[in-house]
mmCIF file of C-alpha atoms in Angstrom:
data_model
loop_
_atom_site.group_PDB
_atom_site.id
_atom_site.type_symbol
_atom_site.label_atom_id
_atom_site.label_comp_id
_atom_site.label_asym_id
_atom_site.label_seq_id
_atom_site.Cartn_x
_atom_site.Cartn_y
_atom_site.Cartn_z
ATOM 1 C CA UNK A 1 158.819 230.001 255.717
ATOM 2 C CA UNK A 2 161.310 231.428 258.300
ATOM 3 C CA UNK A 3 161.270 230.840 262.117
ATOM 4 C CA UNK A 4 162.839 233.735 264.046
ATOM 5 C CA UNK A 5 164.491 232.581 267.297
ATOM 6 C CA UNK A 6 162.266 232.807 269.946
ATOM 7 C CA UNK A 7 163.201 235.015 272.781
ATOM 8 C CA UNK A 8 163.972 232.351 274.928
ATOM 9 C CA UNK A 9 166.372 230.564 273.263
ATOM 10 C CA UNK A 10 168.224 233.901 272.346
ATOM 11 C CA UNK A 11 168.356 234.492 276.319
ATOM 12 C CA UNK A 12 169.259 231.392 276.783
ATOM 13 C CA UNK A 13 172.307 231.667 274.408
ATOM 14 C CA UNK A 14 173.521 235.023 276.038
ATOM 15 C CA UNK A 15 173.819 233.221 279.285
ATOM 16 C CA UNK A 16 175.555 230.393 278.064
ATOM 17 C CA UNK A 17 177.740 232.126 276.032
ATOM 18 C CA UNK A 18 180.295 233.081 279.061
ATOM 19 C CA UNK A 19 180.095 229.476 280.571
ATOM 20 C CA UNK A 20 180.973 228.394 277.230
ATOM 21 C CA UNK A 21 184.009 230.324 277.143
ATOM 22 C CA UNK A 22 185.522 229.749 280.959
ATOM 23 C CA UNK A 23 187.600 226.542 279.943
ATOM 24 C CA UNK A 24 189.446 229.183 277.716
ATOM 25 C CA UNK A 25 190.467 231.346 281.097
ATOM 26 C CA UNK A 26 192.910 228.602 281.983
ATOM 27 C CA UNK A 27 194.530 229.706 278.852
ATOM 28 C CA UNK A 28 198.236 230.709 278.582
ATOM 29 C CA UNK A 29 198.435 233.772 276.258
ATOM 30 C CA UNK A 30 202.421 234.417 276.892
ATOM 31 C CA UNK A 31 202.966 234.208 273.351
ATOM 32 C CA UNK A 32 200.699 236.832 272.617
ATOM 33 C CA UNK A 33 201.958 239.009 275.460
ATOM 34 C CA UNK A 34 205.688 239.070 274.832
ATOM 35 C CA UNK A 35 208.535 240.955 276.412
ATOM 36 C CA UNK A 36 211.298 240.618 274.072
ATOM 37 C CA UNK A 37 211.941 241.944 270.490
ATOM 38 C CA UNK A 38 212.016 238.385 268.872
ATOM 39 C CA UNK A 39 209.051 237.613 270.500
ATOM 40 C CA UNK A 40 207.391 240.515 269.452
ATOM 41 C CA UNK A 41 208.304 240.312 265.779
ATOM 42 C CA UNK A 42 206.892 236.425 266.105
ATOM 43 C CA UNK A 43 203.950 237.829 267.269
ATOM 44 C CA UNK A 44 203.555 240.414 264.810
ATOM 45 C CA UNK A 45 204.117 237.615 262.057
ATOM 46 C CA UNK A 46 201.553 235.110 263.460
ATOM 47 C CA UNK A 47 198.779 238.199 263.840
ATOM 48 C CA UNK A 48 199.702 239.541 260.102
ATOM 49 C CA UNK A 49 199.838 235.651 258.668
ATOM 50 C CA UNK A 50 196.516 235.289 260.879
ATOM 51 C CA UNK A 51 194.851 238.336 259.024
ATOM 52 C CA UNK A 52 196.017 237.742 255.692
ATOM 53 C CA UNK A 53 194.240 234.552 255.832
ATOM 54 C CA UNK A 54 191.490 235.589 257.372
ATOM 55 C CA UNK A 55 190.845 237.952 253.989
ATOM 56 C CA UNK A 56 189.576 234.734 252.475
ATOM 57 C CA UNK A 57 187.841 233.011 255.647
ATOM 58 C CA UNK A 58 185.640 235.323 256.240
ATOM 59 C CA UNK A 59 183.916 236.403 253.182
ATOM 60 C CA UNK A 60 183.779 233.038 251.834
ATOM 61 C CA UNK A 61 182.382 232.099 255.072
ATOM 62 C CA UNK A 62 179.775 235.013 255.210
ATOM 63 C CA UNK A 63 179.004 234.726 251.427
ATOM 64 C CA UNK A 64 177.826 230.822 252.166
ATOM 65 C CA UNK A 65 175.631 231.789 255.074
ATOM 66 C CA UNK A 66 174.326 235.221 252.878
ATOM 67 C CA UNK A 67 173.684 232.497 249.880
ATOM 68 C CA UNK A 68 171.758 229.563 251.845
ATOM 69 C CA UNK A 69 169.657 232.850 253.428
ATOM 70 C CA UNK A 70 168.962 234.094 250.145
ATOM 71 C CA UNK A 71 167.817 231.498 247.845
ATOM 72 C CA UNK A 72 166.064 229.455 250.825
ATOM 73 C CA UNK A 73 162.847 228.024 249.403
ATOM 74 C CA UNK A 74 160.793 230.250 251.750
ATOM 75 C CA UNK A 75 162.107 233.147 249.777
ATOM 76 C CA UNK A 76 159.890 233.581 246.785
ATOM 77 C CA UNK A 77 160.941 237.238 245.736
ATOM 78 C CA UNK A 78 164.248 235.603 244.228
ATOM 79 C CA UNK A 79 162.526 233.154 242.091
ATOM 80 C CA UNK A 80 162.725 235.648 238.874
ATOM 81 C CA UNK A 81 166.560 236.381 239.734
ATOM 82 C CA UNK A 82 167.762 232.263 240.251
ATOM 83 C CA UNK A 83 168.973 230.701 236.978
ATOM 84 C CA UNK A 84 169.601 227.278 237.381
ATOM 85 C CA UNK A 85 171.622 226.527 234.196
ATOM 86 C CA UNK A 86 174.325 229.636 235.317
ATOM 87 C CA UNK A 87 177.627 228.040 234.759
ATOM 88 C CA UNK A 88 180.195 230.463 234.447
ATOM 89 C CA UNK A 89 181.249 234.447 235.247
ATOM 90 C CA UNK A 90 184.776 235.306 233.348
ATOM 91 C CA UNK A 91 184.391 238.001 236.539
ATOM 92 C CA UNK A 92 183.964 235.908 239.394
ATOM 93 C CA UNK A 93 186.641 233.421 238.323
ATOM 94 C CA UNK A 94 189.121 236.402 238.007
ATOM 95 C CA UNK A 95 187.764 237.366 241.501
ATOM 96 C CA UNK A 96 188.037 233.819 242.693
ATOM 97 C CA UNK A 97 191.523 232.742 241.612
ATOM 98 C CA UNK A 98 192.979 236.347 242.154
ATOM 99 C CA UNK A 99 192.246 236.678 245.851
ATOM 100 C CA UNK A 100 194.079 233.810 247.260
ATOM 101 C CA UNK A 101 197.021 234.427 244.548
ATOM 102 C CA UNK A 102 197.540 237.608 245.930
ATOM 103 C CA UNK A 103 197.393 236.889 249.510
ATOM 104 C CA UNK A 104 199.853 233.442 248.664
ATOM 105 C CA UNK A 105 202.230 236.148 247.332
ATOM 106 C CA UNK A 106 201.707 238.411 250.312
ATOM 107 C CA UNK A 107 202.427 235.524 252.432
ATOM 108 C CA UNK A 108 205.432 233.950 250.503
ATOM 109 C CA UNK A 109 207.154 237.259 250.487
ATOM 110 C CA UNK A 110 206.442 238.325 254.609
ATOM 111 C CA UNK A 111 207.559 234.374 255.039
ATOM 112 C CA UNK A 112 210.805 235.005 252.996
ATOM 113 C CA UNK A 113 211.458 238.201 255.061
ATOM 114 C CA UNK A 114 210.812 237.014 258.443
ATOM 115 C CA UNK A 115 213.183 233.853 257.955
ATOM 116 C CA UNK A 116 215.893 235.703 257.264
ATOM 117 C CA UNK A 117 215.313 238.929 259.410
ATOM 118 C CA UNK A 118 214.082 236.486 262.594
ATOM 119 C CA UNK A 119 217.069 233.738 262.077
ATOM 120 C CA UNK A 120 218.326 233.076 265.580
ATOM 121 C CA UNK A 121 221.872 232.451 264.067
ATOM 122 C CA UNK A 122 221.997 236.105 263.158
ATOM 123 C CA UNK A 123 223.374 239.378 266.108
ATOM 124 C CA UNK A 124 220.332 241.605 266.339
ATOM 125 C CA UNK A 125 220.260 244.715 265.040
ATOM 126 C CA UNK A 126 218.115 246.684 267.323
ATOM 127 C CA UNK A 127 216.883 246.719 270.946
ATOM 128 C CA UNK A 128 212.934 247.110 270.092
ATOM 129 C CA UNK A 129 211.533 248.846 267.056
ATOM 130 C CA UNK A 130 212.673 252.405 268.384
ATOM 131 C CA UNK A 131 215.776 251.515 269.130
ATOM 132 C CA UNK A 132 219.196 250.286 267.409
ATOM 133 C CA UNK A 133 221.884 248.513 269.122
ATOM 134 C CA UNK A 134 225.196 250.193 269.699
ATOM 135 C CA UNK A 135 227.680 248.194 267.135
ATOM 136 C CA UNK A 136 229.898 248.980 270.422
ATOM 137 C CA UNK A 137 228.164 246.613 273.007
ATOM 138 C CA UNK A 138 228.811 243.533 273.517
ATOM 139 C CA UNK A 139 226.034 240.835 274.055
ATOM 140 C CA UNK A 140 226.146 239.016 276.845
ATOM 141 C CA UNK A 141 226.622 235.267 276.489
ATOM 142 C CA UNK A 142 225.019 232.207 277.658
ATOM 143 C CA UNK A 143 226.225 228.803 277.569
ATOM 144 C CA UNK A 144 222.991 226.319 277.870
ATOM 145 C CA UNK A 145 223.345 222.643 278.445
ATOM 146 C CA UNK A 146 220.366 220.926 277.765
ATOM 147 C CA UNK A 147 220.764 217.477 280.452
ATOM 148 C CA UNK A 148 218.458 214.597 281.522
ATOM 149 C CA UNK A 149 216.335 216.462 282.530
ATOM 150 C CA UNK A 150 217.060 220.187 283.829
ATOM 151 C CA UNK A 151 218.995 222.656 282.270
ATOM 152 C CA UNK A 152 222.445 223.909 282.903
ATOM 153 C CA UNK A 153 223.611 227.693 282.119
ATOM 154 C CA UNK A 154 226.858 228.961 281.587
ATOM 155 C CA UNK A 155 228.158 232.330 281.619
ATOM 156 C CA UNK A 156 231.759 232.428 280.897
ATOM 157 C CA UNK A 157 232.589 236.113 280.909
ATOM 158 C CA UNK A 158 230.780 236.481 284.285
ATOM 159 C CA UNK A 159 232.468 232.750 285.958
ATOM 160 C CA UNK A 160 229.192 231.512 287.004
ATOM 161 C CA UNK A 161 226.569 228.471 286.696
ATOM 162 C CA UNK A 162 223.021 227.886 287.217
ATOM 163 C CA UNK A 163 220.912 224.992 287.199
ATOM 164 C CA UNK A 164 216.822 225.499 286.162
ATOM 165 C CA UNK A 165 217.387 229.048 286.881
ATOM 166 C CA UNK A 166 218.218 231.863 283.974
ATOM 167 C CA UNK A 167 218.803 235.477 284.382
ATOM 168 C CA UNK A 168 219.553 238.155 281.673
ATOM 169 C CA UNK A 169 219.773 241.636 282.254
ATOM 170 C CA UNK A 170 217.124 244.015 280.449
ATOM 171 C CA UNK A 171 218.032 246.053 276.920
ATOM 172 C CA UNK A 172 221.180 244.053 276.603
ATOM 173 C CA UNK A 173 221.273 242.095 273.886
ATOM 174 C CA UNK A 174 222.126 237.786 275.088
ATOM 175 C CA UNK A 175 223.700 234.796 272.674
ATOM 176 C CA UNK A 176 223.059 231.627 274.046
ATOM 177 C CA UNK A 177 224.947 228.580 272.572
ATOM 178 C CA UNK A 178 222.674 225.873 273.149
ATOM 179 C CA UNK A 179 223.757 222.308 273.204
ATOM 180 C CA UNK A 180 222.668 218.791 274.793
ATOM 181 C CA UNK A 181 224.375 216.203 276.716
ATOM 182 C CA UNK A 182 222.439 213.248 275.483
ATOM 183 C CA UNK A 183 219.063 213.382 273.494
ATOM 184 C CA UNK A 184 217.874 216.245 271.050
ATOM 185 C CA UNK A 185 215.631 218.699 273.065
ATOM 186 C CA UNK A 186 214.321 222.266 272.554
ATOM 187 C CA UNK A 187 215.208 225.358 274.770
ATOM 188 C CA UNK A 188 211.624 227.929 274.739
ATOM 189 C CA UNK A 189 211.224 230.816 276.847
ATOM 190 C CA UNK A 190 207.648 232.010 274.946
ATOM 191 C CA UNK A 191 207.911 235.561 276.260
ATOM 192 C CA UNK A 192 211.743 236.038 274.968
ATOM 193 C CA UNK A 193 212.359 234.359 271.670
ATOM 194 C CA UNK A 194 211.094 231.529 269.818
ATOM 195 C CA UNK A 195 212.496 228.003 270.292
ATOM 196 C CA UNK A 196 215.861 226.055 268.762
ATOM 197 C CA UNK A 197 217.017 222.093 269.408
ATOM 198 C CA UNK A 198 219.579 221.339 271.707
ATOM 199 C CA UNK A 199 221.204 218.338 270.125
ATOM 200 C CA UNK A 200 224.202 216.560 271.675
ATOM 201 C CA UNK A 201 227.692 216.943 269.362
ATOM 202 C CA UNK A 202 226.244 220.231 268.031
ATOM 203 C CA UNK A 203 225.966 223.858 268.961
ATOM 204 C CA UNK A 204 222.716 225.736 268.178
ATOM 205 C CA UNK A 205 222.239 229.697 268.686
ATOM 206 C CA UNK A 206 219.809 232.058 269.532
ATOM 207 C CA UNK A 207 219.901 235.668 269.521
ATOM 208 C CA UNK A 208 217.477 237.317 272.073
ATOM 209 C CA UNK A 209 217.157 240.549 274.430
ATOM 210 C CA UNK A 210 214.286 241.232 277.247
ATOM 211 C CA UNK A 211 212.830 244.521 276.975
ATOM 212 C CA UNK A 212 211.501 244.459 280.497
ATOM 213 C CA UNK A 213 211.734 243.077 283.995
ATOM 214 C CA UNK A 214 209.658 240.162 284.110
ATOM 215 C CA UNK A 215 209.617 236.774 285.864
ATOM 216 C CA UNK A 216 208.354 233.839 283.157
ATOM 217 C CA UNK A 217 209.234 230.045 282.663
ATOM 218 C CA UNK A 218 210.834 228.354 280.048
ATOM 219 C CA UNK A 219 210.904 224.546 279.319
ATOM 220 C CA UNK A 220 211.758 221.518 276.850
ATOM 221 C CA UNK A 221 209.134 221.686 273.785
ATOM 222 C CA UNK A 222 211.098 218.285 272.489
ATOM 223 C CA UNK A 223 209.926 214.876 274.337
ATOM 224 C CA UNK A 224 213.117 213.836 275.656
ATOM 225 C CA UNK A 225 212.223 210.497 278.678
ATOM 226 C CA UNK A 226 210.931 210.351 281.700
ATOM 227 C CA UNK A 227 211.513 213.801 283.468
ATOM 228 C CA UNK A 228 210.068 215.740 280.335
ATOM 229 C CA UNK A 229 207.189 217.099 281.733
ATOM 230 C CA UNK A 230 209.558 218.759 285.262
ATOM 231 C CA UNK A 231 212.001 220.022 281.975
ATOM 232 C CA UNK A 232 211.651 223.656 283.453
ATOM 233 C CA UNK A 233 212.988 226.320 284.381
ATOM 234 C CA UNK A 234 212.615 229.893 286.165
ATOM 235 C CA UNK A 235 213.867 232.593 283.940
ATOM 236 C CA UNK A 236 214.162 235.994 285.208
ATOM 237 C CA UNK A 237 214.360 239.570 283.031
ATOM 238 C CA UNK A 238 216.017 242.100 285.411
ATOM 239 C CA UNK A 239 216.999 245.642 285.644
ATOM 240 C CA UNK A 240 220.934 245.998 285.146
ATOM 241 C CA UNK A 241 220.953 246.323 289.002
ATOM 242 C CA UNK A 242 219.291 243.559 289.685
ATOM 243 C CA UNK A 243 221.032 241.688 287.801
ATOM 244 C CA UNK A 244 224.309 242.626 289.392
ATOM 245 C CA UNK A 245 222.430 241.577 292.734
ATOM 246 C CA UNK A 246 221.685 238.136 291.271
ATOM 247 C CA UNK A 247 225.143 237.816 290.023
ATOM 248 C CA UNK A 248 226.498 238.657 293.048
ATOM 249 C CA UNK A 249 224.602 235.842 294.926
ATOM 250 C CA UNK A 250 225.464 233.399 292.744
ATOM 251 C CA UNK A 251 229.219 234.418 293.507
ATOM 252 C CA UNK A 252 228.093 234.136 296.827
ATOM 253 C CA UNK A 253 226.043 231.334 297.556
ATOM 254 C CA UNK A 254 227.501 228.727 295.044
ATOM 255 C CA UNK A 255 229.928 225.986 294.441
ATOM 256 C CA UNK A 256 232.948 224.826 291.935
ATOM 257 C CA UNK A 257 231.634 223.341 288.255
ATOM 258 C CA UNK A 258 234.520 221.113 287.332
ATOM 259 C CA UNK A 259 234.059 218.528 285.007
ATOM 260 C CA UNK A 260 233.817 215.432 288.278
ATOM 261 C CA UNK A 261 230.920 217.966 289.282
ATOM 262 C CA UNK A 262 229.208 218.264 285.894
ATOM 263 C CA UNK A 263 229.474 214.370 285.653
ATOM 264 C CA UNK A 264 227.730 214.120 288.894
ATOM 265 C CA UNK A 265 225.737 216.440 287.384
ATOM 266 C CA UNK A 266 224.775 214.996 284.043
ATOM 267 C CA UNK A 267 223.242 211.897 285.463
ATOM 268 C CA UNK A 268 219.459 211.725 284.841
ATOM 269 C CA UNK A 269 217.477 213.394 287.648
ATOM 270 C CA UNK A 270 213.927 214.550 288.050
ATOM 271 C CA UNK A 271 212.437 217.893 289.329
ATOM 272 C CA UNK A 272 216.400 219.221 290.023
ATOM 273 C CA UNK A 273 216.270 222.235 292.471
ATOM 274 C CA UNK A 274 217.336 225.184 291.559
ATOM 275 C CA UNK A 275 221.562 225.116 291.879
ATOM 276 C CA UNK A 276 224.423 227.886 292.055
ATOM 277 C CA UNK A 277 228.036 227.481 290.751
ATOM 278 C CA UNK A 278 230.586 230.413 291.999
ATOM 279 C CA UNK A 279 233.071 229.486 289.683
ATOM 280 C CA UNK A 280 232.934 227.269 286.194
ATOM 281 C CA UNK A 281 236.295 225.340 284.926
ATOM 282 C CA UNK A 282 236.998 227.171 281.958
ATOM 283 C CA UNK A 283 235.909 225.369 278.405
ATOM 284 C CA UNK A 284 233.579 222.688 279.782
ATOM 285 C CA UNK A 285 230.948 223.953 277.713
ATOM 286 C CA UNK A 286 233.026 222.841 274.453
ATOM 287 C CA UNK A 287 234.288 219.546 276.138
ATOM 288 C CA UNK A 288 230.457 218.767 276.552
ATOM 289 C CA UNK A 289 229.907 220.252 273.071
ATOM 290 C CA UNK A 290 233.187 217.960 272.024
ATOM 291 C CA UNK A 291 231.725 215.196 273.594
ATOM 292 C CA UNK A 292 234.400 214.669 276.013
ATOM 293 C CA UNK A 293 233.715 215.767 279.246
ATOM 294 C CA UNK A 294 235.271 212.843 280.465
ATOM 295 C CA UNK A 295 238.969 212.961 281.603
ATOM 296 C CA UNK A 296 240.877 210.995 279.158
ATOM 297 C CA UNK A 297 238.125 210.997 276.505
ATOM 298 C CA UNK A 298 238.957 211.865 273.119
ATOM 299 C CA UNK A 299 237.131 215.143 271.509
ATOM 300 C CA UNK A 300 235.258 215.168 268.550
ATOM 301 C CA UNK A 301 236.703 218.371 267.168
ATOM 302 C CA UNK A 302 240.609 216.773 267.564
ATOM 303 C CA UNK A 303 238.880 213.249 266.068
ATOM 304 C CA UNK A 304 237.713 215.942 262.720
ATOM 305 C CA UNK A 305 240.687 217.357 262.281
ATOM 306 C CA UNK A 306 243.014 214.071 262.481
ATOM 307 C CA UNK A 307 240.128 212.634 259.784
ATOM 308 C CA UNK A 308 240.732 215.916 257.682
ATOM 309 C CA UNK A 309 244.491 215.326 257.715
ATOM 310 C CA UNK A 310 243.889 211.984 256.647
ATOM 311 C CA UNK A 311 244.459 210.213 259.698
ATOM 312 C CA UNK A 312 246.592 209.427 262.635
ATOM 313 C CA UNK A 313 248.036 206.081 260.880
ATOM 314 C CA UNK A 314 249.002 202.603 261.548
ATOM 315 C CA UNK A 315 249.811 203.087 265.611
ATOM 316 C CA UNK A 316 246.622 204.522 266.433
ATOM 317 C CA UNK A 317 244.544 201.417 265.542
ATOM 318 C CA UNK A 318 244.885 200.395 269.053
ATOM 319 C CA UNK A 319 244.410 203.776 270.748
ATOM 320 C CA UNK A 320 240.508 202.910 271.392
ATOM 321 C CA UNK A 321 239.973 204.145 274.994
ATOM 322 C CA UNK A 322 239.308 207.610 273.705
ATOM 323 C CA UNK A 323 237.295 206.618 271.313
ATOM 324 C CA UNK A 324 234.190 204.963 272.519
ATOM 325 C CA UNK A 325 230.648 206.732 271.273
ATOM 326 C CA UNK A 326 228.833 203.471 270.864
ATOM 327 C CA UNK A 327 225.612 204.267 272.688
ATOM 328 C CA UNK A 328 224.126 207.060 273.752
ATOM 329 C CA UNK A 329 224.989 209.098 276.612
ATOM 330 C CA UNK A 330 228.445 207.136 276.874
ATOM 331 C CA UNK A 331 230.280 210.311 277.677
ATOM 332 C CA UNK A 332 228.555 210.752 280.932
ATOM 333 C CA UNK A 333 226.884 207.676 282.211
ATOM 334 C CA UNK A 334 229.070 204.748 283.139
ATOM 335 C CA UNK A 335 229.226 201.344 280.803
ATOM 336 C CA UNK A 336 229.275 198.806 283.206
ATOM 337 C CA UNK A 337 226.521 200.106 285.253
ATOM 338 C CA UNK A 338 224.447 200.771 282.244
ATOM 339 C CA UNK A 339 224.369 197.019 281.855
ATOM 340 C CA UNK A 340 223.011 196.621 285.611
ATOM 341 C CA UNK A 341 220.191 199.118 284.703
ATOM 342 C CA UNK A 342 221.669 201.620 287.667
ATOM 343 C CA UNK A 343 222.497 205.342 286.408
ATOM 344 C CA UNK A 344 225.947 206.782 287.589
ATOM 345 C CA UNK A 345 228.454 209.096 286.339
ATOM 346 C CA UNK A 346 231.460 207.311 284.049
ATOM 347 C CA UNK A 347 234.381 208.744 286.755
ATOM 348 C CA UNK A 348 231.666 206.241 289.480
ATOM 349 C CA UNK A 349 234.570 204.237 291.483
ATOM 350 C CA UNK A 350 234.339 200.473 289.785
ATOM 351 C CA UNK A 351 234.128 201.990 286.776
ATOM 352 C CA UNK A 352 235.002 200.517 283.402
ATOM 353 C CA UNK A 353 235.245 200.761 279.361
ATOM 354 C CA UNK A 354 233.660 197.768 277.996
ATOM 355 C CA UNK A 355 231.262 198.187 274.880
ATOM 356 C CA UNK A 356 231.150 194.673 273.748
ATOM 357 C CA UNK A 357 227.987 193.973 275.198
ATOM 358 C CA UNK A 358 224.401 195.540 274.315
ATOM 359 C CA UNK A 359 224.150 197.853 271.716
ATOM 360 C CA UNK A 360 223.540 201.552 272.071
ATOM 361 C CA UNK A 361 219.914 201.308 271.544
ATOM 362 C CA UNK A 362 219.129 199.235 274.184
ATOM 363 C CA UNK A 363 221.853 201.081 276.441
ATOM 364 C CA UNK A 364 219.878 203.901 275.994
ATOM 365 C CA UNK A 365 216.835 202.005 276.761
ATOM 366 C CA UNK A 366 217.557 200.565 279.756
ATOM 367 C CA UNK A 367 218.248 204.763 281.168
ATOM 368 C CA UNK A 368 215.183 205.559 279.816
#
């Protein structure tokens, strides 16, 4: 026979029911409370995935607590309806195998959409869901250096720098072109858009605008050493004129980028402040890209196209200097010191180019 709950263990559940639930306070729901388009769209797809799924969940779920309720022993009224030697229903299998077909399809074809429509390779096309962008304006672009372990940002048409500190000016649509001076990591801002690798010797994009002014965080979502877990960053959504303010202070406030001061730079630090850079040599973004950051290093993109003209011949066998990649990081930490287990930048006075001891691995151990 059945056993109602007594009244004071259904009391007892209502009060615990809220205690229960306060670990889940400390909960971060940025994802779910966007301010950007992408983000938006992401959202959209994870509630509409969520749902479509949940169209199967739930009934099965209810149908095997309705079941075990209604064909409990105590329940004698069904004992005309059960027939134990049921096997099949032509009905419910068309029911059964149906369903989920249908909501595979639904998924397979919003999946097929939203990869294409959300690609972060590809310009956006609108501002929010009201509003299309103006084939005449120009997105404003972001250079992002992914280093051990802060994160550098570039803004070429403006002639500024910023370290662990991003600002993009509401409705306007941004490009970043996201790279990495040593090890793969991943640039996130939740609220914004959804997250692409920074990998060194490539150049990653993202497409994103901010829809309002709002102050978030973003961070590394790739392990990448020691300073992972500081791997963050403030990132501000401002009003046009408050972004010309912050512009203006950078200007203001902040020193020369040259490539001696992105060396400096590039050496692995923990919990970097928050840094300002007036002016920015031009192209250092592709000589980090290049791999050759380095006065007097070779760049990958001239070492391509000497490979696709079939190479520079006999005399350049002993043209090495401007060639050595052995290990990782080799374009900004310095050789000889790597061997000593001390971290320094490869223009470091005492510096030298030998690679004949300790292979890359464990040179990249040792920083690590």
């Amino acid at each position: 026979m059945s056993h109602p709950s007594s009244p004071k263990w259904t009391r007892l559940f209502c009060w615990s029911t809220p205690i229960l639930a306060l670990p889940l306070t400390a909960c971060d729901w940025v994802v779910m409370n966007p301010s950007g388009d992408i983000a938006v769209q992401q959202r959209d797809l994870i509630l509409i995935s969520t749902a479509l799924m949940l169209l199967i969940v739930v009934p099965v779920m209810a149908m095997v607590v309705w079941f075990a309720w209604r064909y409990r022993a105590a329940n004698k009224a069904v004992d005309k309806e059960y027939d134990p030697d049921w096997d099949h229903s032509t009905k419910l299998e068309l029911l059964i195998w149906s369903a989920p077909l249908l909501i595979i399809i639904c998924l397979g074809a919003l999946t097929w959409v939203s990869t294409h429509k959300l690609d972060p390779y590809r310009p956006l096309d609108r501002i929010d869901a009201k509003t299309a962008i103006d084939p005449k304006v120009k997105p404003l672009k972001v250079e992002v250096v992914a280093l051990d372990w802060k994160w550098l940002f570039i803004y070429p048409e403006l002639g500024i720098a910023t370290v662990n500190e991003l600002a993009v000016p509401t409705n306007v649509p941004v490009r970043f072109d996201i790279t990495a001076s040593t090890v793969m990591n991943s640039f996130y801002i939740p609220e914004l858009a959804g997250q692409i690798y920074a990998m060194p010797g490539m150049k990653t994009q993202l497409h994103a605008v901010a829809n309002k002014a709002v102050g978030g965080v973003g961070f590394s979502a790739n392990y990448s050493g020691a300073g992972f877990s500081h791997m963050r960053f403030g990132y501000h959504a401002l009003d046009q004129a408050g972004f010309d303010a912050w512009v203006a202070k950078v200007k203001a406030g902040g020193s020369n980028l040259d490539r001696n001061a992105y060396l400096t730079l590039a050496k692995p630090t923990e919990k970097a402040p928050v840094a300002y850079y007036s002016t920015v040599e031009p192209k250092l973004f592709d000589a980090v890209v290049n791999l050759c950051p380095k006065p007097g290093q070779r760049c990958m993109g001239e070492l391509m196209r000497i490979n696709m003209m079939g190479g520079a011949g006999k005399e350049s066998a002993r043209e090495t200097e401007g060639l050595k990649y052995d290990f990782p990081g080799s374009h900004v930490i310095d050789q000889t010191e790597r061997n000593k287990g001390v971290q320094t930048a490869p223009d470091a006075p005492g510096a030298e180019n030998d690679h004949s001891s300790h292979s890359g691995a464990d040179a990249h151990a040792q920083h690590r």
